[in-house]
C-alpha positions as a Python dict, from the first residue, in 0.01 Angstrom:
ca = {
    (1, 'M'): (0, 0, 0),
    (2, 'N'): (-195, 195, 258),
    (3, 'N'): (-523, 30, 364),
    (4, 'K'): (-643, 351, 530),
    (5, 'F'): (-726, 487, 185),
    (6, 'M'): (-936, 183, 96),
    (7, 'K'): (-1105, 196, 434),
    (8, 'R'): (-1192, 560, 364),
    (9, 'S'): (-1334, 481, 18),
    (10, 'I'): (-1553, 212, 174),
    (11, 'E'): (-1658, 456, 447),
    (12, 'L'): (-1751, 707, 175),
    (13, 'A'): (-1971, 439, 14),
    (14, 'R'): (-2156, 396, 343),
    (15, 'I'): (-2191, 774, 386),
    (16, 'S'): (-2325, 792, 30),
    (17, 'I'): (-2592, 533, 108),
    (18, 'D'): (-2693, 720, 424),
    (19, 'S'): (-2727, 1042, 222),
    (20, 'K'): (-2951, 879, -42),
    (21, 'G'): (-2670, 812, -290),
    (22, 'G'): (-2555, 486, -442),
    (23, 'P'): (-2326, 244, -254),
    (24, 'F'): (-1998, 367, -397),
    (25, 'G'): (-1710, 577, -266),
    (26, 'A'): (-1374, 677, -408),
    (27, 'L'): (-1075, 893, -341),
    (28, 'I'): (-763, 1004, -521),
    (29, 'T'): (-421, 1024, -363),
    (30, 'R'): (-87, 1161, -468),
    (31, 'K'): (227, 1074, -271),
    (32, 'D'): (19, 926, 14),
    (33, 'E'): (-193, 1240, 49),
    (34, 'I'): (-567, 1249, -18),
    (35, 'I'): (-628, 1495, -301),
    (36, 'S'): (-1002, 1441, -342),
    (37, 'E'): (-1295, 1229, -233),
    (38, 'G'): (-1611, 1130, -413),
    (39, 'M'): (-1939, 962, -334),
    (40, 'N'): (-2201, 840, -576),
    (41, 'R'): (-2436, 1135, -633),
    (42, 'V'): (-2635, 998, -930),
    (43, 'T'): (-2973, 997, -754),
    (44, 'V'): (-2894, 1293, -528),
    (45, 'N'): (-2808, 1525, -819),
    (46, 'N'): (-3010, 1352, -1093),
    (47, 'D'): (-2682, 1321, -1280),
    (48, 'P'): (-2606, 983, -1440),
    (49, 'T'): (-2237, 1079, -1464),
    (50, 'A'): (-2197, 1152, -1091),
    (51, 'H'): (-2031, 823, -1004),
    (52, 'A'): (-1797, 832, -705),
    (53, 'E'): (-1488, 794, -923),
    (54, 'I'): (-1594, 1073, -1160),
    (55, 'V'): (-1672, 1305, -868),
    (56, 'A'): (-1324, 1234, -725),
    (57, 'I'): (-1154, 1280, -1064),
    (58, 'R'): (-1329, 1612, -1126),
    (59, 'E'): (-1238, 1740, -780),
    (60, 'A'): (-873, 1628, -811),
    (61, 'A'): (-833, 1789, -1153),
    (62, 'K'): (-980, 2113, -1024),
    (63, 'K'): (-770, 2111, -706),
    (64, 'L'): (-446, 2028, -890),
    (65, 'N'): (-537, 2258, -1182),
    (66, 'T'): (-459, 1992, -1443),
    (67, 'F'): (-638, 1729, -1646),
    (68, 'K'): (-336, 1497, -1618),
    (69, 'L'): (-358, 1295, -1298),
    (70, 'D'): (-67, 1069, -1393),
    (71, 'Q'): (91, 1088, -1048),
    (72, 'C'): (-235, 996, -877),
    (73, 'V'): (-388, 675, -750),
    (74, 'L'): (-761, 599, -747),
    (75, 'W'): (-899, 408, -448),
    (76, 'T'): (-1254, 290, -501),
    (77, 'S'): (-1500, 76, -311),
    (78, 'C'): (-1582, -118, -630),
    (79, 'L'): (-1416, -204, -959),
    (80, 'P'): (-1485, 97, -1182),
    (81, 'C'): (-1768, 64, -1430),
    (82, 'P'): (-1680, 101, -1800),
    (83, 'G'): (-1740, 477, -1791),
    (84, 'C'): (-1539, 538, -1475),
    (85, 'Y'): (-1253, 321, -1600),
    (86, 'S'): (-1255, 514, -1928),
    (87, 'F'): (-1227, 848, -1752),
    (88, 'A'): (-960, 718, -1515),
    (89, 'F'): (-775, 611, -1829),
    (90, 'W'): (-819, 955, -1991),
    (91, 'A'): (-709, 1125, -1668),
    (92, 'R'): (-398, 905, -1679),
    (93, 'I'): (-453, 768, -1329),
    (94, 'S'): (-140, 565, -1252),
    (95, 'K'): (-302, 285, -1048),
    (96, 'I'): (-643, 174, -925),
    (97, 'Y'): (-717, -14, -604),
    (98, 'Y'): (-1068, -152, -560),
    (99, 'A'): (-1259, -350, -297),
    (100, 'C'): (-1568, -511, -455),
    (101, 'T'): (-1579, -676, -797),
    (102, 'H'): (-1827, -622, -1079),
    (103, 'K'): (-1990, -951, -972),
    (104, 'D'): (-2039, -815, -619),
    (105, 'A'): (-2205, -507, -771),
    (106, 'A'): (-2424, -718, -1002),
    (107, 'A'): (-2549, -910, -698),
    (108, 'I'): (-2710, -586, -572),
    (109, 'D'): (-2850, -483, -913),
    (110, 'F'): (-2557, -274, -1039),
    (111, 'D'): (-2484, -498, -1335),
    (112, 'D'): (-2248, -360, -1601),
    (113, 'S'): (-2225, -682, -1801),
    (114, 'L'): (-2460, -550, -2070),
    (115, 'I'): (-2230, -251, -2125),
    (116, 'Y'): (-1917, -466, -2138),
    (117, 'S'): (-2078, -700, -2392),
    (118, 'D'): (-2210, -411, -2601),
    (119, 'F'): (-1855, -276, -2649),
    (120, 'T'): (-1757, -601, -2821),
    (121, 'K'): (-2030, -571, -3084),
    (122, 'K'): (-2012, -402, -3421),
    (123, 'I'): (-2147, -48, -3412),
    (124, 'E'): (-2457, -146, -3608),
    (125, 'D'): (-2535, -425, -3357),
    (126, 'R'): (-2511, -219, -3039),
    (127, 'R'): (-2803, -164, -2804),
    (128, 'I'): (-2823, 213, -2864),
    (129, 'P'): (-2867, 278, -3237),
    (130, 'M'): (-2591, 492, -3385),
    (131, 'T'): (-2598, 651, -3729),
    (132, 'Q'): (-2307, 836, -3883),
    (133, 'I'): (-2391, 1160, -4066),
    (134, 'M'): (-2193, 1464, -4188),
    (135, 'Q'): (-1852, 1298, -4160),
    (136, 'K'): (-1700, 1538, -4413),
    (137, 'E'): (-1799, 1842, -4202),
    (138, 'G'): (-1682, 1672, -3884),
    (139, 'V'): (-1344, 1589, -4037),
    (140, 'E'): (-1303, 1955, -4135),
    (141, 'V'): (-1310, 2050, -3766),
    (142, 'F'): (-1053, 1778, -3695),
    (143, 'K'): (-831, 1923, -3968),
    (144, 'Y'): (-868, 2268, -3812),
    (145, 'W'): (-756, 2121, -3476),
    (146, 'D'): (-468, 1935, -3638),
    (147, 'Q'): (-336, 2256, -3795),
    (148, 'K'): (-374, 2467, -3481),
    (149, 'V'): (-29, 2563, -3355),
    (150, 'D'): (-118, 2662, -2998),
    (151, 'K'): (-345, 2365, -2912),
    (152, 'I'): (-319, 2190, -2578),
    (153, 'K'): (-271, 1822, -2652),
    (154, 'Y'): (-420, 1565, -2426),
}
């Protein structure tokens, strides 16, 4: 393990704070080379998806010209939130190193516990109301995808 990458992700968190972003930084490496870096840009860009990890994942995918980051490692200043973990999962990140825990983040008002608990509830009991409509039409599009010969699976 190379602590210089974690030191850099923590440094990015500090730089993010100083540039009016949230206190989070991340980077992605492949074979001990930094592929991309990300800082929290949620408030800077008015983009709720601009978490440091997502910024780093987007940049790495663009730079490597692939959505499969299975040979990459994510280094982040804090345990990824549910959304960032989900996208690291979808990107097939091979390993995640983190500095702070979700409890450390909660102590400074970045508390994800409500999201984690909401995932364990039945759909009808979740915080954001969800209503299923037009399933038949939606399934038709899935069938179209399923029958497509030249699709790119992911």
